[in-house]
PDB file of C-alpha atoms (C1' of nucleotides) in Angstrom:
ATOM      1  CA  MET A   1     163.972  72.159-174.839  1.00  0.00           C
ATOM      2  CA  ASP A   2     161.815  69.072-175.100  1.00  0.00           C
ATOM      3  CA  THR A   3     160.282  66.556-172.719  1.00  0.00           C
ATOM      4  CA  LEU A   4     163.381  64.373-172.648  1.00  0.00           C
ATOM      5  CA  HIS A   5     165.740  67.225-171.781  1.00  0.00           C
ATOM      6  CA  ALA A   6     163.305  68.572-169.211  1.00  0.00           C
ATOM      7  CA  THR A   7     162.740  65.255-167.442  1.00  0.00           C
ATOM      8  CA  THR A   8     166.492  64.669-167.376  1.00  0.00           C
ATOM      9  CA  ALA A   9     166.987  68.059-165.744  1.00  0.00           C
ATOM     10  CA  PHE A  10     164.249  67.440-163.182  1.00  0.00           C
ATOM     11  CA  ALA A  11     165.683  64.018-162.388  1.00  0.00           C
ATOM     12  CA  ALA A  12     169.018  65.696-161.736  1.00  0.00           C
ATOM     13  CA  LEU A  13     167.316  68.057-159.297  1.00  0.00           C
ATOM     14  CA  SER A  14     165.379  65.285-157.583  1.00  0.00           C
ATOM     15  CA  GLN A  15     168.225  64.112-155.355  1.00  0.00           C
ATOM     16  CA  PRO A  16     169.047  66.084-152.180  1.00  0.00           C
ATOM     17  CA  THR A  17     172.794  66.416-152.698  1.00  0.00           C
ATOM     18  CA  ARG A  18     172.383  67.532-156.278  1.00  0.00           C
ATOM     19  CA  LEU A  19     169.666  70.041-155.423  1.00  0.00           C
ATOM     20  CA  ASP A  20     171.913  71.435-152.680  1.00  0.00           C
ATOM     21  CA  VAL A  21     174.769  71.665-155.196  1.00  0.00           C
ATOM     22  CA  PHE A  22     172.609  73.496-157.672  1.00  0.00           C
ATOM     23  CA  ARG A  23     171.370  75.970-155.081  1.00  0.00           C
ATOM     24  CA  LEU A  24     174.925  76.603-153.905  1.00  0.00           C
ATOM     25  CA  LEU A  25     175.994  77.297-157.473  1.00  0.00           C
ATOM     26  CA  VAL A  26     172.987  79.547-158.068  1.00  0.00           C
ATOM     27  CA  GLN A  27     174.014  81.549-155.011  1.00  0.00           C
ATOM     28  CA  ALA A  28     177.643  81.598-156.103  1.00  0.00           C
ATOM     29  CA  GLY A  29     176.677  83.231-159.406  1.00  0.00           C
ATOM     30  CA  LYS A  30     179.459  83.893-161.889  1.00  0.00           C
ATOM     31  CA  THR A  31     182.071  83.109-159.254  1.00  0.00           C
ATOM     32  CA  GLY A  32     181.139  79.451-159.234  1.00  0.00           C
ATOM     33  CA  LEU A  33     182.737  76.916-156.903  1.00  0.00           C
ATOM     34  CA  LEU A  34     185.506  74.339-157.150  1.00  0.00           C
ATOM     35  CA  ALA A  35     184.398  70.703-156.981  1.00  0.00           C
ATOM     36  CA  GLY A  36     186.350  70.273-153.760  1.00  0.00           C
ATOM     37  CA  GLU A  37     184.722  73.293-152.166  1.00  0.00           C
ATOM     38  CA  ILE A  38     181.289  71.929-152.984  1.00  0.00           C
ATOM     39  CA  GLY A  39     182.082  68.525-151.502  1.00  0.00           C
ATOM     40  CA  GLU A  40     183.475  70.133-148.368  1.00  0.00           C
ATOM     41  CA  LYS A  41     180.518  72.470-147.876  1.00  0.00           C
ATOM     42  CA  LEU A  42     178.021  69.652-148.250  1.00  0.00           C
ATOM     43  CA  ASP A  43     180.103  66.962-146.540  1.00  0.00           C
ATOM     44  CA  VAL A  44     179.884  64.509-149.421  1.00  0.00           C
ATOM     45  CA  ARG A  45     182.622  62.033-150.409  1.00  0.00           C
ATOM     46  CA  GLN A  46     184.765  62.822-153.382  1.00  0.00           C
ATOM     47  CA  ASN A  47     183.599  60.131-155.775  1.00  0.00           C
ATOM     48  CA  THR A  48     179.957  60.521-154.865  1.00  0.00           C
ATOM     49  CA  MET A  49     180.190  64.247-155.524  1.00  0.00           C
ATOM     50  CA  SER A  50     181.974  63.651-158.797  1.00  0.00           C
ATOM     51  CA  ALA A  51     179.238  61.268-159.935  1.00  0.00           C
ATOM     52  CA  ASN A  52     176.548  63.733-158.933  1.00  0.00           C
ATOM     53  CA  LEU A  53     178.269  66.609-160.717  1.00  0.00           C
ATOM     54  CA  LEU A  54     178.419  64.471-163.843  1.00  0.00           C
ATOM     55  CA  VAL A  55     174.674  63.848-163.670  1.00  0.00           C
ATOM     56  CA  MET A  56     174.080  67.595-163.470  1.00  0.00           C
ATOM     57  CA  LEU A  57     176.501  68.294-166.312  1.00  0.00           C
ATOM     58  CA  ASN A  58     174.778  65.742-168.533  1.00  0.00           C
ATOM     59  CA  ALA A  59     171.446  67.292-167.623  1.00  0.00           C
ATOM     60  CA  GLY A  60     172.766  70.674-168.794  1.00  0.00           C
ATOM     61  CA  LEU A  61     172.171  72.317-165.424  1.00  0.00           C
ATOM     62  CA  ILE A  62     175.790  73.221-164.724  1.00  0.00           C
ATOM     63  CA  ARG A  63     178.989  73.989-166.616  1.00  0.00           C
ATOM     64  CA  LYS A  64     182.661  73.598-165.693  1.00  0.00           C
ATOM     65  CA  THR A  65     186.074  74.973-166.501  1.00  0.00           C
ATOM     66  CA  ARG A  66     189.430  73.641-165.398  1.00  0.00           C
ATOM     67  CA  GLU A  67     191.345  75.890-163.066  1.00  0.00           C
ATOM     68  CA  GLY A  68     194.776  74.563-162.281  1.00  0.00           C
ATOM     69  CA  ARG A  69     194.380  71.278-160.481  1.00  0.00           C
ATOM     70  CA  GLY A  70     190.772  72.026-159.686  1.00  0.00           C
ATOM     71  CA  ILE A  71     187.591  72.239-161.712  1.00  0.00           C
ATOM     72  CA  ARG A  72     185.238  75.139-161.225  1.00  0.00           C
ATOM     73  CA  TYR A  73     181.513  74.592-161.592  1.00  0.00           C
ATOM     74  CA  PHE A  74     178.779  77.107-162.405  1.00  0.00           C
ATOM     75  CA  ALA A  75     174.984  76.994-162.526  1.00  0.00           C
ATOM     76  CA  ASP A  76     173.777  77.339-166.107  1.00  0.00           C
ATOM     77  CA  MET A  77     171.170  80.019-165.603  1.00  0.00           C
ATOM     78  CA  PRO A  78     170.023  80.287-169.231  1.00  0.00           C
ATOM     79  CA  ALA A  79     169.394  76.535-169.196  1.00  0.00           C
ATOM     80  CA  MET A  80     167.342  76.944-166.037  1.00  0.00           C
ATOM     81  CA  ALA A  81     165.355  79.748-167.624  1.00  0.00           C
ATOM     82  CA  ASP A  82     164.665  77.497-170.602  1.00  0.00           C
ATOM     83  CA  LEU A  83     163.501  74.729-168.311  1.00  0.00           C
ATOM     84  CA  ILE A  84     161.129  76.968-166.397  1.00  0.00           C
ATOM     85  CA  GLY A  85     159.830  78.417-169.658  1.00  0.00           C
ATOM     86  CA  PHE A  86     159.138  74.942-171.021  1.00  0.00           C
ATOM     87  CA  MET A  87     157.306  73.894-167.891  1.00  0.00           C
ATOM     88  CA  LEU A  88     155.112  76.999-167.804  1.00  0.00           C
ATOM     89  CA  LYS A  89     154.495  77.387-171.536  1.00  0.00           C
ATOM     90  CA  ASP A  90     151.068  78.917-172.278  1.00  0.00           C
ATOM     91  CA  CYS A  91     150.324  79.012-168.591  1.00  0.00           C
ATOM     92  CA  CYS A  92     146.983  79.911-167.081  1.00  0.00           C
ATOM     93  CA  GLY A  93     145.157  79.319-170.348  1.00  0.00           C
ATOM     94  CA  GLY A  94     146.683  82.538-171.710  1.00  0.00           C
ATOM     95  CA  ASN A  95     144.764  84.545-169.120  1.00  0.00           C
ATOM     96  CA  VAL A  96     146.962  87.397-167.895  1.00  0.00           C
ATOM     97  CA  ASP A  97     144.868  88.171-164.824  1.00  0.00           C
ATOM     98  CA  GLU A  98     145.097  84.589-163.696  1.00  0.00           C
ATOM     99  CA  CYS A  99     148.816  84.528-164.342  1.00  0.00           C
ATOM    100  CA  LYS A 100     149.890  87.809-162.765  1.00  0.00           C
ATOM    101  CA  PRO A 101     149.882  86.832-159.070  1.00  0.00           C
ATOM    102  CA  PHE A 102     151.945  83.784-159.967  1.00  0.00           C
ATOM    103  CA  LEU A 103     154.583  85.883-161.693  1.00  0.00           C
ATOM    104  CA  GLU A 104     154.791  88.245-158.730  1.00  0.00           C
ATOM    105  CA  GLN A 105     155.460  85.314-156.458  1.00  0.00           C
ATOM    106  CA  VAL A 106     158.198  83.918-158.673  1.00  0.00           C
ATOM    107  CA  ALA A 107     160.033  87.184-159.213  1.00  0.00           C
ATOM    108  CA  CYS A 108     163.596  87.219-157.970  1.00  0.00           C
ATOM    109  CA  LYS A 109     164.203  89.275-154.833  1.00  0.00           C
ATOM    110  CA  CYS A 110     167.775  90.301-155.519  1.00  0.00           C
TER     111      CYS A 110
ATOM    112  CA  MET B   1     159.622  74.612-148.758  1.00  0.00           C
ATOM    113  CA  ASP B   2     162.643  72.540-147.872  1.00  0.00           C
ATOM    114  CA  THR B   3     164.986  70.169-149.661  1.00  0.00           C
ATOM    115  CA  LEU B   4     162.757  67.153-149.084  1.00  0.00           C
ATOM    116  CA  HIS B   5     159.645  68.807-150.496  1.00  0.00           C
ATOM    117  CA  ALA B   6     161.602  70.228-153.413  1.00  0.00           C
ATOM    118  CA  THR B   7     163.276  66.947-154.379  1.00  0.00           C
ATOM    119  CA  THR B   8     159.917  65.196-154.152  1.00  0.00           C
ATOM    120  CA  ALA B   9     158.423  67.758-156.512  1.00  0.00           C
ATOM    121  CA  PHE B  10     161.312  67.469-158.969  1.00  0.00           C
ATOM    122  CA  ALA B  11     161.092  63.674-158.883  1.00  0.00           C
ATOM    123  CA  ALA B  12     157.416  64.003-159.780  1.00  0.00           C
ATOM    124  CA  LEU B  13     158.363  66.152-162.779  1.00  0.00           C
ATOM    125  CA  SER B  14     161.163  63.827-163.871  1.00  0.00           C
ATOM    126  CA  GLN B  15     158.941  61.316-165.642  1.00  0.00           C
ATOM    127  CA  PRO B  16     157.636  62.096-169.143  1.00  0.00           C
ATOM    128  CA  THR B  17     153.968  61.326-168.572  1.00  0.00           C
ATOM    129  CA  ARG B  18     153.874  63.319-165.374  1.00  0.00           C
ATOM    130  CA  LEU B  19     155.650  66.291-166.907  1.00  0.00           C
ATOM    131  CA  ASP B  20     153.170  66.209-169.785  1.00  0.00           C
ATOM    132  CA  VAL B  21     150.305  66.103-167.305  1.00  0.00           C
ATOM    133  CA  PHE B  22     151.662  69.054-165.401  1.00  0.00           C
ATOM    134  CA  ARG B  23     152.135  71.104-168.556  1.00  0.00           C
ATOM    135  CA  LEU B  24     148.598  70.278-169.693  1.00  0.00           C
ATOM    136  CA  LEU B  25     147.233  71.393-166.340  1.00  0.00           C
ATOM    137  CA  VAL B  26     149.329  74.574-166.421  1.00  0.00           C
ATOM    138  CA  GLN B  27     147.824  75.350-169.806  1.00  0.00           C
ATOM    139  CA  ALA B  28     144.325  74.482-168.611  1.00  0.00           C
ATOM    140  CA  GLY B  29     144.591  77.065-165.822  1.00  0.00           C
ATOM    141  CA  LYS B  30     141.642  77.364-163.431  1.00  0.00           C
ATOM    142  CA  THR B  31     139.505  75.181-165.681  1.00  0.00           C
ATOM    143  CA  GLY B  32     141.580  72.122-164.899  1.00  0.00           C
ATOM    144  CA  LEU B  33     140.974  68.726-166.492  1.00  0.00           C
ATOM    145  CA  LEU B  34     139.169  65.534-165.522  1.00  0.00           C
ATOM    146  CA  ALA B  35     141.404  62.519-164.891  1.00  0.00           C
ATOM    147  CA  GLY B  36     139.828  60.722-167.811  1.00  0.00           C
ATOM    148  CA  GLU B  37     140.432  63.660-170.141  1.00  0.00           C
ATOM    149  CA  ILE B  38     144.092  63.710-169.205  1.00  0.00           C
ATOM    150  CA  GLY B  39     144.523  59.997-169.811  1.00  0.00           C
ATOM    151  CA  GLU B  40     142.782  60.282-173.158  1.00  0.00           C
ATOM    152  CA  LYS B  41     144.817  63.276-174.336  1.00  0.00           C
ATOM    153  CA  LEU B  42     148.088  61.582-173.436  1.00  0.00           C
ATOM    154  CA  ASP B  43     147.050  58.045-174.373  1.00  0.00           C
ATOM    155  CA  VAL B  44     147.960  56.554-171.010  1.00  0.00           C
ATOM    156  CA  ARG B  45     146.152  53.644-169.363  1.00  0.00           C
ATOM    157  CA  GLN B  46     143.767  54.364-166.548  1.00  0.00           C
ATOM    158  CA  ASN B  47     145.671  52.840-163.666  1.00  0.00           C
ATOM    159  CA  THR B  48     149.010  54.163-164.815  1.00  0.00           C
ATOM    160  CA  MET B  49     147.558  57.657-165.022  1.00  0.00           C
ATOM    161  CA  SER B  50     145.942  57.294-161.613  1.00  0.00           C
ATOM    162  CA  ALA B  51     149.277  56.260-160.080  1.00  0.00           C
ATOM    163  CA  ASN B  52     151.059  59.161-161.740  1.00  0.00           C
ATOM    164  CA  LEU B  53     148.425  61.649-160.607  1.00  0.00           C
ATOM    165  CA  LEU B  54     148.857  60.366-157.069  1.00  0.00           C
ATOM    166  CA  VAL B  55     152.611  60.962-157.231  1.00  0.00           C
ATOM    167  CA  MET B  56     151.973  64.540-158.326  1.00  0.00           C
ATOM    168  CA  LEU B  57     149.347  65.068-155.632  1.00  0.00           C
ATOM    169  CA  ASN B  58     151.714  63.804-152.953  1.00  0.00           C
ATOM    170  CA  ALA B  59     154.388  66.085-154.329  1.00  0.00           C
ATOM    171  CA  GLY B  60     152.018  69.022-153.922  1.00  0.00           C
ATOM    172  CA  LEU B  61     152.159  69.944-157.607  1.00  0.00           C
ATOM    173  CA  ILE B  62     148.469  69.434-158.339  1.00  0.00           C
ATOM    174  CA  ARG B  63     145.140  69.562-156.545  1.00  0.00           C
ATOM    175  CA  LYS B  64     141.833  67.787-157.173  1.00  0.00           C
ATOM    176  CA  THR B  65     138.122  68.144-156.549  1.00  0.00           C
ATOM    177  CA  ARG B  66     135.447  65.564-157.133  1.00  0.00           C
ATOM    178  CA  GLU B  67     132.947  66.420-159.845  1.00  0.00           C
ATOM    179  CA  GLY B  68     130.166  63.906-160.093  1.00  0.00           C
ATOM    180  CA  ARG B  69     131.674  60.606-161.072  1.00  0.00           C
ATOM    181  CA  GLY B  70     134.865  62.279-162.238  1.00  0.00           C
ATOM    182  CA  ILE B  71     137.746  64.004-160.491  1.00  0.00           C
ATOM    183  CA  ARG B  72     139.035  67.303-161.760  1.00  0.00           C
ATOM    184  CA  TYR B  73     142.719  68.112-161.447  1.00  0.00           C
ATOM    185  CA  PHE B  74     144.473  71.484-161.382  1.00  0.00           C
ATOM    186  CA  ALA B  75     148.089  72.630-161.404  1.00  0.00           C
ATOM    187  CA  ASP B  76     148.997  74.177-158.059  1.00  0.00           C
ATOM    188  CA  MET B  77     150.613  77.363-159.291  1.00  0.00           C
ATOM    189  CA  PRO B  78     151.473  78.824-155.870  1.00  0.00           C
ATOM    190  CA  ALA B  79     153.286  75.577-155.054  1.00  0.00           C
ATOM    191  CA  MET B  80     155.222  75.856-158.310  1.00  0.00           C
ATOM    192  CA  ALA B  81     156.133  79.451-157.505  1.00  0.00           C
ATOM    193  CA  ASP B  82     157.394  78.298-154.098  1.00  0.00           C
ATOM    194  CA  LEU B  83     159.472  75.601-155.714  1.00  0.00           C
ATOM    195  CA  ILE B  84     161.081  77.960-158.211  1.00  0.00           C
ATOM    196  CA  GLY B  85     161.702  80.463-155.440  1.00  0.00           C
ATOM    197  CA  PHE B  86     163.418  77.828-153.317  1.00  0.00           C
ATOM    198  CA  MET B  87     165.625  76.706-156.192  1.00  0.00           C
ATOM    199  CA  LEU B  88     166.680  80.249-157.091  1.00  0.00           C
ATOM    200  CA  LYS B  89     166.998  81.673-153.578  1.00  0.00           C
ATOM    201  CA  ASP B  90     169.700  84.358-153.340  1.00  0.00           C
ATOM    202  CA  CYS B  91     170.522  83.823-156.981  1.00  0.00           C
ATOM    203  CA  CYS B  92     173.450  85.363-158.782  1.00  0.00           C
ATOM    204  CA  GLY B  93     175.240  86.191-155.546  1.00  0.00           C
ATOM    205  CA  GLY B  94     172.707  88.963-154.926  1.00  0.00           C
ATOM    206  CA  ASN B  95     173.985  90.790-157.991  1.00  0.00           C
ATOM    207  CA  VAL B  96     171.029  92.419-159.753  1.00  0.00           C
ATOM    208  CA  ASP B  97     172.894  93.082-163.000  1.00  0.00           C
ATOM    209  CA  GLU B  98     173.876  89.467-163.231  1.00  0.00           C
ATOM    210  CA  CYS B  99     170.340  88.369-162.458  1.00  0.00           C
ATOM    211  CA  LYS B 100     168.340  90.662-164.729  1.00  0.00           C
ATOM    212  CA  PRO B 101     168.829  88.895-168.085  1.00  0.00           C
ATOM    213  CA  PHE B 102     167.814  85.665-166.418  1.00  0.00           C
ATOM    214  CA  LEU B 103     164.564  87.149-165.158  1.00  0.00           C
ATOM    215  CA  GLU B 104     163.747  88.531-168.577  1.00  0.00           C
ATOM    216  CA  GLN B 105     164.130  85.093-170.062  1.00  0.00           C
ATOM    217  CA  VAL B 106     161.900  83.454-167.489  1.00  0.00           C
ATOM    218  CA  ALA B 107     159.095  86.003-167.666  1.00  0.00           C
ATOM    219  CA  CYS B 108     155.737  84.605-168.728  1.00  0.00           C
ATOM    220  CA  LYS B 109     154.625  85.535-172.230  1.00  0.00           C
ATOM    221  CA  CYS B 110     150.901  85.465-171.645  1.00  0.00           C
TER     222      CYS B 110
ATOM    223  C1'  DT C   1     211.151  62.362-162.782  1.00  0.00           C
ATOM    224  C1'  DT C   2     208.796  61.515-158.553  1.00  0.00           C
ATOM    225  C1'  DA C   3     205.334  62.712-155.437  1.00  0.00           C
ATOM    226  C1'  DA C   4     201.190  65.108-154.072  1.00  0.00           C
ATOM    227  C1'  DT C   5     196.759  67.100-155.068  1.00  0.00           C
ATOM    228  C1'  DA C   6     192.273  67.297-157.383  1.00  0.00           C
ATOM    229  C1'  DT C   7     188.969  64.995-159.802  1.00  0.00           C
ATOM    230  C1'  DA C   8     186.986  61.100-162.694  1.00  0.00           C
ATOM    231  C1'  DT C   9     185.855  56.311-163.717  1.00  0.00           C
ATOM    232  C1'  DC C  10     184.831  51.430-162.771  1.00  0.00           C
ATOM    233  C1'  DA C  11     182.380  47.418-160.849  1.00  0.00           C
ATOM    234  C1'  DA C  12     179.135  45.769-157.741  1.00  0.00           C
ATOM    235  C1'  DT C  13     175.484  45.755-154.536  1.00  0.00           C
ATOM    236  C1'  DA C  14     171.327  47.908-152.535  1.00  0.00           C
ATOM    237  C1'  DA C  15     167.425  50.570-153.074  1.00  0.00           C
ATOM    238  C1'  DT C  16     163.966  52.843-155.755  1.00  0.00           C
ATOM    239  C1'  DT C  17     160.794  53.407-159.483  1.00  0.00           C
ATOM    240  C1'  DC C  18     157.766  51.918-163.321  1.00  0.00           C
ATOM    241  C1'  DA C  19     153.957  49.898-165.846  1.00  0.00           C
ATOM    242  C1'  DT C  20     150.670  46.368-165.659  1.00  0.00           C
ATOM    243  C1'  DG C  21     146.781  42.981-164.721  1.00  0.00           C
ATOM    244  C1'  DA C  22     143.595  42.296-161.388  1.00  0.00           C
ATOM    245  C1'  DT C  23     140.601  44.052-158.191  1.00  0.00           C
ATOM    246  C1'  DG C  24     138.380  47.516-155.066  1.00  0.00           C
ATOM    247  C1'  DT C  25     135.598  51.848-154.137  1.00  0.00           C
ATOM    248  C1'  DA C  26     132.595  55.795-155.071  1.00  0.00           C
ATOM    249  C1'  DT C  27     129.045  58.067-157.680  1.00  0.00           C
ATOM    250  C1'  DG C  28     124.996  58.425-160.661  1.00  0.00           C
ATOM    251  C1'  DG C  29     121.271  56.452-163.431  1.00  0.00           C
ATOM    252  C1'  DA C  30     117.671  52.901-164.473  1.00  0.00           C
TER     253       DA C  30
ATOM    254  C1'  DT D   1     118.562  47.749-155.690  1.00  0.00           C
ATOM    255  C1'  DC D   2     121.388  46.717-159.652  1.00  0.00           C
ATOM    256  C1'  DC D   3     124.400  48.185-163.112  1.00  0.00           C
ATOM    257  C1'  DA D   4     127.597  51.244-165.459  1.00  0.00           C
ATOM    258  C1'  DT D   5     130.994  54.732-165.178  1.00  0.00           C
ATOM    259  C1'  DA D   6     135.126  56.911-163.244  1.00  0.00           C
ATOM    260  C1'  DC D   7     138.877  56.434-160.618  1.00  0.00           C
ATOM    261  C1'  DA D   8     142.049  54.219-156.982  1.00  0.00           C
ATOM    262  C1'  DT D   9     144.758  50.484-154.925  1.00  0.00           C
ATOM    263  C1'  DC D  10     147.466  46.212-154.735  1.00  0.00           C
ATOM    264  C1'  DA D  11     151.096  42.903-155.909  1.00  0.00           C
ATOM    265  C1'  DT D  12     154.728  41.821-158.984  1.00  0.00           C
ATOM    266  C1'  DG D  13     158.598  41.722-162.000  1.00  0.00           C
ATOM    267  C1'  DA D  14     161.716  44.648-164.842  1.00  0.00           C
ATOM    268  C1'  DA D  15     164.481  48.502-165.140  1.00  0.00           C
ATOM    269  C1'  DT D  16     166.848  52.393-163.264  1.00  0.00           C
ATOM    270  C1'  DT D  17     169.566  54.836-159.836  1.00  0.00           C
ATOM    271  C1'  DA D  18     172.680  55.660-155.766  1.00  0.00           C
ATOM    272  C1'  DT D  19     176.613  54.857-153.047  1.00  0.00           C
ATOM    273  C1'  DT D  20     180.976  52.901-152.224  1.00  0.00           C
ATOM    274  C1'  DG D  21     185.867  50.981-152.374  1.00  0.00           C
ATOM    275  C1'  DA D  22     189.262  50.729-155.540  1.00  0.00           C
ATOM    276  C1'  DT D  23     191.673  52.620-159.154  1.00  0.00           C
ATOM    277  C1'  DA D  24     192.815  55.816-162.982  1.00  0.00           C
ATOM    278  C1'  DT D  25     193.886  60.420-164.964  1.00  0.00           C
ATOM    279  C1'  DA D  26     195.381  65.238-165.011  1.00  0.00           C
ATOM    280  C1'  DT D  27     197.915  69.011-163.084  1.00  0.00           C
ATOM    281  C1'  DT D  28     201.379  71.153-160.208  1.00  0.00           C
ATOM    282  C1'  DA D  29     205.397  71.206-157.166  1.00  0.00           C
ATOM    283  C1'  DA D  30     209.782  69.413-155.597  1.00  0.00           C
TER     284       DA D  30
END
DNA sequence: TTAATATATCAATAATTCATGATGTATGGA
DNA sequence: TCCATACATCATGAATTATTGATATATTAA
């Protein structure tokens, strides 16, 4: 992870449709979603959705596999973990006490 | 946190100088940094830095307090925790086993 | 092979974002 | 009060990004 990869990823997340797509895929977990399902859920035209999915693919935020006529998309969780790690590297000046309440707030609830 | 706030925050992080600023402030912790110090460390002109700091302020990623002639900036860690929480809401389809390795990767090392 | 379905690509316009020079404002010191 | 320091704002042109209609490609079914 470097600044270029990170800014590209954040740019991909900085557009409402794409952020919605990413959150849907995060919630879908390993099941993922077909491109058509995503477009239908979010009420976005086919070519617009395709362009947005490509932006997210290029940013390394999502992955895809063909499935018959459709293409199934997944959130790339390790990539997201990398991104968060890069952003928060050496956080809080290395002070654990300062950092702890932050970590508790971030922790996943599932 | 909603999609508008989140996309605004990600847009703020999608530009190299601003991402560098945020990471510097994360590392600075509660000490923060003066605007001038930030510009000097990153070799960015005064008005460009001021504009970029304003974008980050408006995005809710950083805070500031006046200190004599200078202005001291800080990363807003609770806001960042909110943002990450919004992005990862109901992650992994609620499946703890699927989620656990992700959490371990994200965990702060300090 | 022909048609239908699912998705991707292309070209073009509209909108947004960026860095910069110039200038304005706030604070502290002489 | 006058000046220097520290930072913010404004206006502008250049570059990037987003959406869309039209079209192309890949897969499956008839």
